C-alpha positions as a printed Julia matrix, in Angstrom:
515×3 Matrix{Float64}:
  18.74   -5.2    23.26
  15.94   -7.7    22.63
  14.5    -7.95   19.12
  10.68   -7.91   19.16
   9.01   -9.51   16.14
   6.25   -7.39   14.63
   3.17   -9.33   13.54
   0.96   -7.01   11.48
  -2.7    -7.98   11.18
  -3.98   -4.92    9.28
  -5.12   -7.13    6.4
  -7.0    -9.56    8.66
  -8.07   -8.07   11.99
  -7.8    -4.52   10.67
 -10.02   -5.23    7.68
 -12.71   -6.39   10.09
 -13.29   -2.71   10.93
 -16.89   -1.68   10.23
 -17.22   -0.29    6.7
 -13.8    -1.46    5.48
 -13.77   -3.64    2.37
 -10.4    -3.94    0.64
 -10.21   -5.53   -2.78
  -7.52   -7.84   -4.14
  -5.22   -5.12   -5.54
  -5.54   -2.92   -2.44
  -4.54   -5.77   -0.14
  -1.53   -6.52   -2.32
  -0.39   -2.88   -2.28
  -0.68   -2.7     1.52
   1.26   -5.98    1.86
   4.09   -4.64   -0.32
   4.25   -1.47    1.78
   4.31   -3.51    5.0
   7.26   -5.41    3.54
   8.94   -2.08    2.79
   8.3    -1.05    6.42
  10.13   -4.16    7.56
   7.28   -6.04    9.25
   8.4    -9.54   10.29
   5.06  -11.31    9.85
   2.06  -10.22    7.77
  -1.27  -11.84    8.56
  -2.71  -11.61    5.07
  -6.21  -12.87    5.82
  -8.43  -15.81    6.68
  -8.12  -18.1     3.62
 -11.01  -20.43    4.49
 -13.48  -17.58    5.05
 -14.09  -16.79    1.36
 -12.82  -17.3    -2.17
 -11.68  -13.67   -2.23
  -9.62  -13.99    0.94
  -8.07  -17.24   -0.31
  -7.0   -15.59   -3.59
  -5.62  -12.5    -1.82
  -3.6   -14.51    0.71
  -2.2   -16.72   -2.04
  -1.2   -13.74   -4.21
   0.48  -11.99   -1.29
   2.35  -15.2    -0.38
   3.6   -15.49   -3.97
   4.62  -11.81   -4.18
   6.02  -10.77   -0.8
   9.23  -12.55    0.15
  10.8   -10.14    2.66
   8.17  -10.81    5.33
   6.74  -14.1     6.58
   3.13  -14.45    5.4
   0.53  -16.15    7.59
  -3.17  -16.89    7.46
  -5.73  -17.42   10.19
  -7.34  -20.84   10.63
  -9.82  -22.24   13.1
  -9.04  -25.57   14.75
 -10.67  -27.36   11.81
  -9.03  -29.7     9.32
 -10.61  -27.89    6.36
  -9.3   -24.5     7.53
  -5.77  -25.83    7.99
  -5.71  -27.62    4.61
  -7.07  -24.5     2.85
  -4.5   -22.27    4.57
  -1.71  -24.6     3.42
  -2.91  -24.36   -0.19
  -2.89  -20.57    0.05
   0.55  -20.31    1.69
   2.63  -23.26    0.48
   4.44  -21.09   -2.1
   5.48  -18.43    0.42
   9.09  -17.94    1.5
   8.25  -19.18    5.0
   4.85  -20.91    5.24
   3.28  -20.02    8.57
  -0.16  -20.67   10.03
  -2.08  -18.99   12.84
  -4.62  -21.31   14.41
  -6.7   -20.64   17.5
  -9.37  -21.79   19.91
 -11.04  -20.01   22.84
  -9.88  -20.84   26.35
 -11.94  -18.63   28.69
 -14.78  -20.23   30.69
 -17.42  -18.01   29.09
 -16.26  -18.84   25.54
 -15.87  -22.56   26.2
 -19.3   -22.86   27.76
 -21.46  -20.57   25.65
 -19.68  -20.3    22.29
 -17.86  -23.6    21.85
 -20.1   -25.67   24.14
 -17.05  -27.79   24.95
 -15.45  -28.96   28.17
 -11.88  -27.87   28.99
 -10.64  -31.4    28.15
 -12.34  -31.25   24.75
 -10.76  -27.85   24.06
  -7.29  -29.23   24.86
  -7.9   -32.27   22.65
  -9.13  -30.08   19.78
  -6.21  -27.64   20.07
  -3.59  -30.41   20.14
  -5.09  -32.18   17.11
  -5.17  -28.92   15.13
  -1.57  -28.02   16.0
  -0.32  -31.53   15.13
  -1.97  -31.32   11.71
  -0.62  -27.79   11.16
   2.89  -28.8    12.23
   2.89  -31.66    9.73
   2.71  -29.04    6.96
   4.0   -25.71    8.26
   7.52  -25.03    9.6
   6.06  -22.24   11.77
   2.86  -22.77   13.74
   1.34  -20.01   15.86
  -1.37  -21.02   18.29
  -3.64  -18.49   19.99
  -5.66  -18.86   23.18
  -8.63  -16.69   22.24
  -9.78  -14.55   25.19
  -6.63  -15.51   27.12
  -6.93  -12.48   29.4
 -10.18  -13.89   30.86
  -8.93  -17.49   31.06
  -7.99  -19.49   34.13
  -4.21  -19.27   34.42
  -3.72  -22.88   35.47
  -5.75  -24.09   32.49
  -3.84  -21.72   30.23
  -0.52  -23.19   31.38
  -1.83  -26.71   30.84
  -3.05  -26.17   27.27
   0.05  -24.19   26.27
   2.32  -27.05   27.36
   0.26  -29.5    25.3
   0.24  -27.43   22.09
   3.99  -26.75   22.32
   4.54  -30.5    22.61
   2.31  -30.87   19.54
   4.5   -28.51   17.5
   3.51  -24.9    18.19
   6.43  -22.48   17.77
   4.62  -19.26   18.77
   2.1   -18.91   21.62
  -0.19  -15.9    21.41
  -2.09  -14.66   24.48
  -4.65  -12.16   23.21
  -6.77   -9.69   25.11
  -9.59  -10.38   22.66
 -12.15   -7.98   24.12
  -9.82   -5.27   25.43
 -10.62   -6.11   29.04
  -7.29   -6.4    30.84
  -4.9    -3.87   32.35
  -1.11   -3.49   32.0
  -0.56   -4.93   35.49
  -2.81   -7.95   34.84
  -1.33   -8.75   31.44
   2.14   -8.59   32.96
   1.04  -11.09   35.61
  -0.35  -13.42   32.92
   2.86  -13.44   30.89
   5.0   -13.96   33.98
   2.77  -16.83   35.14
   3.01  -18.58   31.78
   6.78  -18.08   31.64
   7.2   -19.54   35.13
   4.64  -22.38   34.96
   4.93  -23.87   31.47
   7.96  -26.2    31.59
   8.58  -26.2    27.8
   7.94  -22.49   27.23
  11.56  -22.05   26.07
  10.6   -23.89   22.86
   8.18  -21.17   21.75
   8.0   -17.4    21.37
   5.36  -15.63   23.45
   3.18  -13.16   21.54
   0.74  -10.45   22.63
  -2.38   -9.25   20.77
  -4.47   -6.49   22.35
  -7.72   -4.72   21.54
  -8.45   -1.13   22.49
 -11.95   -1.28   23.99
 -10.76    0.44   27.18
  -8.05    2.46   25.44
  -5.19    0.37   26.81
  -4.11   -1.75   23.81
  -0.7    -0.08   23.37
  -0.03    0.08   27.12
  -0.95   -3.6    27.46
   1.3    -4.54   24.53
   4.26   -2.74   26.07
   3.57   -4.33   29.47
   3.53   -7.77   27.81
   6.88   -7.04   26.16
   8.31   -6.04   29.53
   7.15   -9.38   30.91
   8.49  -11.75   28.29
   6.59  -11.3    25.0
   8.93  -11.62   22.03
   6.29  -10.81   19.44
   3.7    -8.04   19.29
   0.57   -8.12   17.12
  -0.79   -4.82   15.9
  -2.31   -2.89   13.01
  -1.44    0.29   11.11
  -3.29    3.27   12.63
  -4.7     0.88   15.25
  -7.63   -0.08   13.01
  -9.71   -3.15   13.77
 -13.15   -4.29   14.83
 -14.94   -2.4    17.6
 -12.44    0.11   19.07
  -9.53   -1.32   17.1
  -6.2    -2.97   17.85
  -2.9    -1.88   19.3
  -1.31    0.68   17.0
   1.88   -0.53   15.29
   3.36    2.94   14.9
   2.84    3.84   18.57
   4.44    0.62   19.83
   7.4     0.84   17.43
   8.17    4.47   18.24
   7.69    3.94   21.99
  10.26    1.13   21.92
  12.62    3.29   19.86
  12.35    6.45   21.98
  12.39    4.58   25.3
  15.04    1.96   24.58
  16.53    2.88   27.94
  13.38    1.62   29.65
  12.18   -1.3    27.52
  15.58   -2.59   26.37
  13.89   -3.81   23.19
  13.46   -2.73   19.57
  11.56   -3.8    16.47
  14.08   -3.29   13.67
  11.4    -1.61   11.54
  12.32    1.02    8.94
  10.65    3.77   10.92
  10.84    6.39    8.16
   8.24    4.3     6.28
   5.65    4.71    9.06
   3.96    7.87    7.77
   3.76    6.54    4.21
   2.29    3.23    5.42
  -0.22    5.06    7.61
  -1.32    7.28    4.7
  -1.73    4.32    2.34
  -3.87    2.36    4.81
  -5.95    5.45    5.59
  -6.6     6.16    1.9
  -7.48    2.59    0.96
  -9.68    1.86    3.98
 -11.34    5.28    4.07
 -10.6     5.48    7.8
  -9.34    9.0     8.45
  -6.48    9.37   10.93
  -7.54   11.75   13.75
  -5.51   14.96   13.86
  -4.41   14.27   17.44
  -3.41   10.64   16.74
  -0.01    9.87   18.26
   2.94    9.59   15.83
   0.99    9.94   12.56
  -1.75   12.51   13.24
  -1.64   15.87   11.46
  -1.05   17.64   14.8
   1.56   15.18   16.12
   4.36   17.68   15.43
   2.36   20.93   15.56
   2.91   23.48   18.33
   0.14   25.99   19.03
   1.1    27.28   22.47
   3.39   30.3    22.49
   5.42   28.79   25.31
   5.85   25.56   23.34
   6.76   27.43   20.16
   9.38   29.46   22.0
  10.89   26.34   23.53
  11.02   24.44   20.23
  12.7    27.36   18.48
  15.41   27.37   21.14
  15.79   23.6    21.34
  13.4    21.09   19.72
  13.9    18.61   22.53
  12.1    20.92   24.96
   8.73   19.79   23.59
   9.48   17.34   20.77
  10.51   13.86   21.87
   9.95   12.43   18.36
  11.43   14.09   15.31
   9.13   14.22   12.26
  11.95   12.78   10.14
  12.08    9.64   12.3
   8.7     8.48   11.0
   8.98    9.92    7.5
   7.07   13.16    7.92
   8.32   15.83    5.52
   7.27   19.45    5.12
   4.71   20.28    2.44
   7.24   21.93    0.18
   6.95   21.82   -3.61
   8.74   18.71   -4.88
   7.89   18.89   -8.58
   6.43   21.49  -10.9
   4.63   21.59  -14.23
   7.95   21.77  -16.09
   9.28   18.59  -14.48
  10.07   15.81  -16.92
   8.98   12.18  -16.92
  12.37   10.92  -15.73
  12.46   13.17  -12.65
   8.82   12.29  -11.97
   9.54    8.55  -12.14
  12.51    8.88   -9.76
  10.4    10.8    -7.24
   7.64    8.2    -7.36
  10.13    5.38   -6.84
  11.41    7.27   -3.8
   7.82    7.3    -2.52
   7.55    3.54   -2.99
   5.9     3.36   -6.41
   6.33   -0.06   -8.03
   3.55   -0.06  -10.61
   3.58   -0.88  -14.3
   4.63    1.46  -17.13
   0.93    1.95  -17.9
   0.23    2.98  -14.3
   3.25    5.3   -14.35
   1.96    6.97  -17.51
  -1.5     7.33  -16.01
  -0.01    8.94  -12.89
   2.22   11.24  -14.98
  -0.76   12.4   -17.05
  -2.75   13.11  -13.88
   0.26   14.97  -12.44
   0.56   17.22  -15.51
  -3.15   17.96  -15.37
  -2.89   18.83  -11.67
   0.21   20.97  -12.22
  -1.79   23.19  -14.59
  -4.28   23.86  -11.8
  -2.14   23.8    -8.63
   1.04   25.78   -8.12
   2.73   23.68   -5.44
   2.73   19.89   -5.87
   3.54   18.19   -2.57
   4.5    14.64   -1.69
   0.97   14.12   -0.35
  -0.44   15.11   -3.74
   1.9    12.71   -5.54
   1.07    9.95   -3.09
  -2.65   10.46   -3.72
  -2.16   10.31   -7.5
   0.09    7.27   -7.17
  -2.42    5.43   -5.0
  -5.23    6.25   -7.41
  -3.25    4.84  -10.35
  -1.91    1.66   -8.74
  -4.96    0.47   -6.8
  -7.67    2.18   -8.79
  -6.71    0.31  -11.94
  -9.08   -2.62  -11.48
 -11.52   -3.32  -14.3
 -13.89   -0.43  -14.89
 -17.42   -1.04  -16.13
 -18.79    2.49  -15.87
 -16.41    5.32  -16.76
 -16.96    9.06  -16.26
 -16.19   11.09  -19.38
 -17.63   14.56  -18.71
 -19.36   16.28  -15.82
 -21.09   19.64  -15.71
 -22.96   21.06  -12.72
 -25.14   24.18  -12.72
 -25.69   25.68   -9.29
 -26.97   28.96   -7.96
 -28.56   30.08   -4.72
 -31.81   30.79   -6.59
 -31.56   27.92   -9.1
 -32.19   24.2    -8.84
 -28.84   22.35   -8.92
 -28.56   20.32  -12.12
 -25.89   17.83  -13.18
 -25.21   16.71  -16.74
 -23.0    13.64  -17.12
 -21.54   11.78  -20.08
 -20.55    8.23  -19.19
 -19.23    5.15  -20.92
 -21.32    2.05  -20.2
 -20.06   -1.55  -19.78
 -21.34   -2.23  -23.32
 -18.99    0.43  -24.7
 -21.87    2.77  -25.51
 -21.61    6.4   -24.39
 -24.7     8.05  -22.91
 -25.56   11.46  -21.53
 -28.05   12.12  -18.77
 -29.11   15.0   -16.53
 -30.94   15.24  -13.22
 -31.62   17.71  -10.43
 -31.15   17.54   -6.68
 -31.41   19.65   -3.54
 -27.63   20.14   -3.77
 -24.85   19.64   -6.32
 -23.72   16.26   -5.0
 -27.29   14.94   -4.87
 -27.82   16.12   -8.44
 -24.7    14.21   -9.53
 -25.76   11.04   -7.74
 -29.32   11.24   -9.07
 -27.87   11.53  -12.58
 -25.52    8.6   -12.09
 -28.35    6.45  -10.74
 -30.36    7.33  -13.84
 -27.46    6.3   -16.1
 -26.91    2.99  -14.26
 -30.67    2.47  -14.24
 -30.71    0.56  -10.95
 -31.5     1.72   -7.4
 -28.42    2.79   -5.45
 -28.59    3.77   -1.78
 -25.95    6.21   -0.53
 -25.13    5.13    3.03
 -22.1     7.28    3.83
 -20.31   10.26    2.27
 -17.08   11.81    3.55
 -14.65   14.32    2.13
 -11.16   15.44    3.08
  -8.24   17.28    1.51
  -4.78   15.86    0.85
  -2.99   18.99    2.1
  -3.7    22.43    3.48
  -4.61   25.23    1.09
  -7.53   26.14   -1.13
  -5.95   24.34   -4.12
  -5.63   20.98   -2.36
  -6.76   17.75   -3.96
 -10.11   16.5    -2.7
 -10.58   12.91   -1.57
 -14.13   11.6    -1.29
 -15.14    8.3     0.36
 -18.6     6.8    -0.04
 -20.46    3.66    0.97
 -23.35    2.58   -1.23
 -25.77   -0.33   -1.33
 -26.02   -1.57   -4.9
 -27.23   -4.88   -6.32
 -27.94   -6.17   -2.81
 -24.44   -5.54   -1.48
 -22.66   -2.78    0.42
 -19.54   -1.41   -1.21
 -17.13    1.42   -0.51
 -15.63    3.7    -3.12
 -13.21    6.59   -3.27
 -12.35    9.32   -5.73
  -9.56   11.89   -5.91
  -9.68   15.06   -8.0
  -8.83   18.73   -7.88
 -12.55   19.46   -7.92
 -14.77   18.24   -5.06
 -17.7    17.43   -7.34
 -15.57   15.41   -9.76
 -14.1    13.49   -6.8
 -17.65   12.85   -5.56
 -18.7    11.4    -8.91
 -15.56    9.24   -9.15
 -16.1     7.82   -5.66
 -19.7     6.84   -6.46
 -18.73    5.17   -9.75
 -15.79    3.43   -8.06
 -18.15    1.89   -5.49
 -20.44    0.58   -8.25
 -17.5    -0.83  -10.25
 -16.14   -2.55   -7.13
 -19.51   -4.21   -6.53
 -19.61   -5.52  -10.1
 -16.01   -6.77   -9.92
 -16.71   -8.6    -6.66
 -19.83  -10.2    -8.15
 -17.92  -11.34  -11.24
 -15.13  -12.72   -9.06
 -17.62  -14.77   -7.02
 -19.38  -16.04  -10.15
 -16.08  -17.28  -11.56
 -15.54  -19.32   -8.4
 -18.92  -20.83   -7.65
 -17.44  -24.1    -6.39
 -16.05  -24.47   -2.84
 -12.3   -24.09   -2.36
 -10.68  -27.41   -3.19
  -7.49  -28.55   -1.51
């Protein structure tokens, strides 16, 4: 049984999804959960792209030791030096450098000849190999590259020190048959290919990212690059959970496995969904809400007689549990702490106390507390604990079908002063946001507003995601509460606080990254 290395790029390629903007603490929490899942390699970011990415990659490299941490770098000396500074304290420093190899990219984007591309790639890999024990080199747009040229440049970069060769389908153009041909060609025509691991990285523009990844594995790939929930720019990337479960369920066919702790899949999916604001579709394979639901009477009858009639994946395999009550309002702090640790909580005592207080408040309002509820509270406490500048203290909304909706809000300002304001709107949420804008006393444009529930039932927690434009920058925010309107207010304030924190972070690092 071949072991396939899992290279997760949720924090780099996944974060490039439109509207996704993870902060420092959120990236760190996702990285720790990916380590818990058993991911072999975590691509933590692109260190040379910004001060924020550099700091996040460095912090993840210093914290996560169970997975190899890597950072993306262009074939530029500055990128490689910066990536080394970010990753030199990791357990296994690893770099991912790349250059485009397709005719269209070389001519129109790089404006380089094939010989110049080879020279550039070799120089970059040699520099990287002088610092990093593991060097991954990617042929950007490999699926649209000339195969003979691909074989030539791969041989040269392996001689220069590359230990992993990645052949990405950058624009989601290829088919399973074609990608299989490409991997076979490289395996048969690169004389030193035995000195490197072949890797596959596929985008989902034509809906074939997972199929292409599996076809590459069948044809020699020893590493697969993917993201949680398949997020990523444009139509996204190959979905980690779908590839991992496909290899597990069809070991007879693929003769390969990932070694991941599959029961952590659902928890990882939920965390990424909550922090990115990208809702998992109900019919999403493996982790969607309907993945283990049976509506048809014929299906229900079959499952009752023998689950294997219609259920090839058991919910327990990926960590899906029933929404039974796990704790109640009489549960003590010790039992609560043990349950949170079982769910992967590793926060501070202050965060634990904050979560416990929120749990007790929720237990007074909601009869059945589920794991999803606890996970939502836990996430709010551990990654919502960044510095707050505006803080909601009280909220009151007056609404009636014949009255003008009015919101009255008491809020603590960055100065420490507490103010109270009121405003009207055409609806309750608009009234709240008009009031908050009046308190903040600066124009704020609401660009997106979404709401969902943590579980089924009328007493479910509400989760609200917003995108606002404030102080010249777009920022996302989220809020969780038993009441929809309170969650809406929290999400709006969270977006403003995130914008201020990002501005302060950038002001503290006005000089270029020095290496």
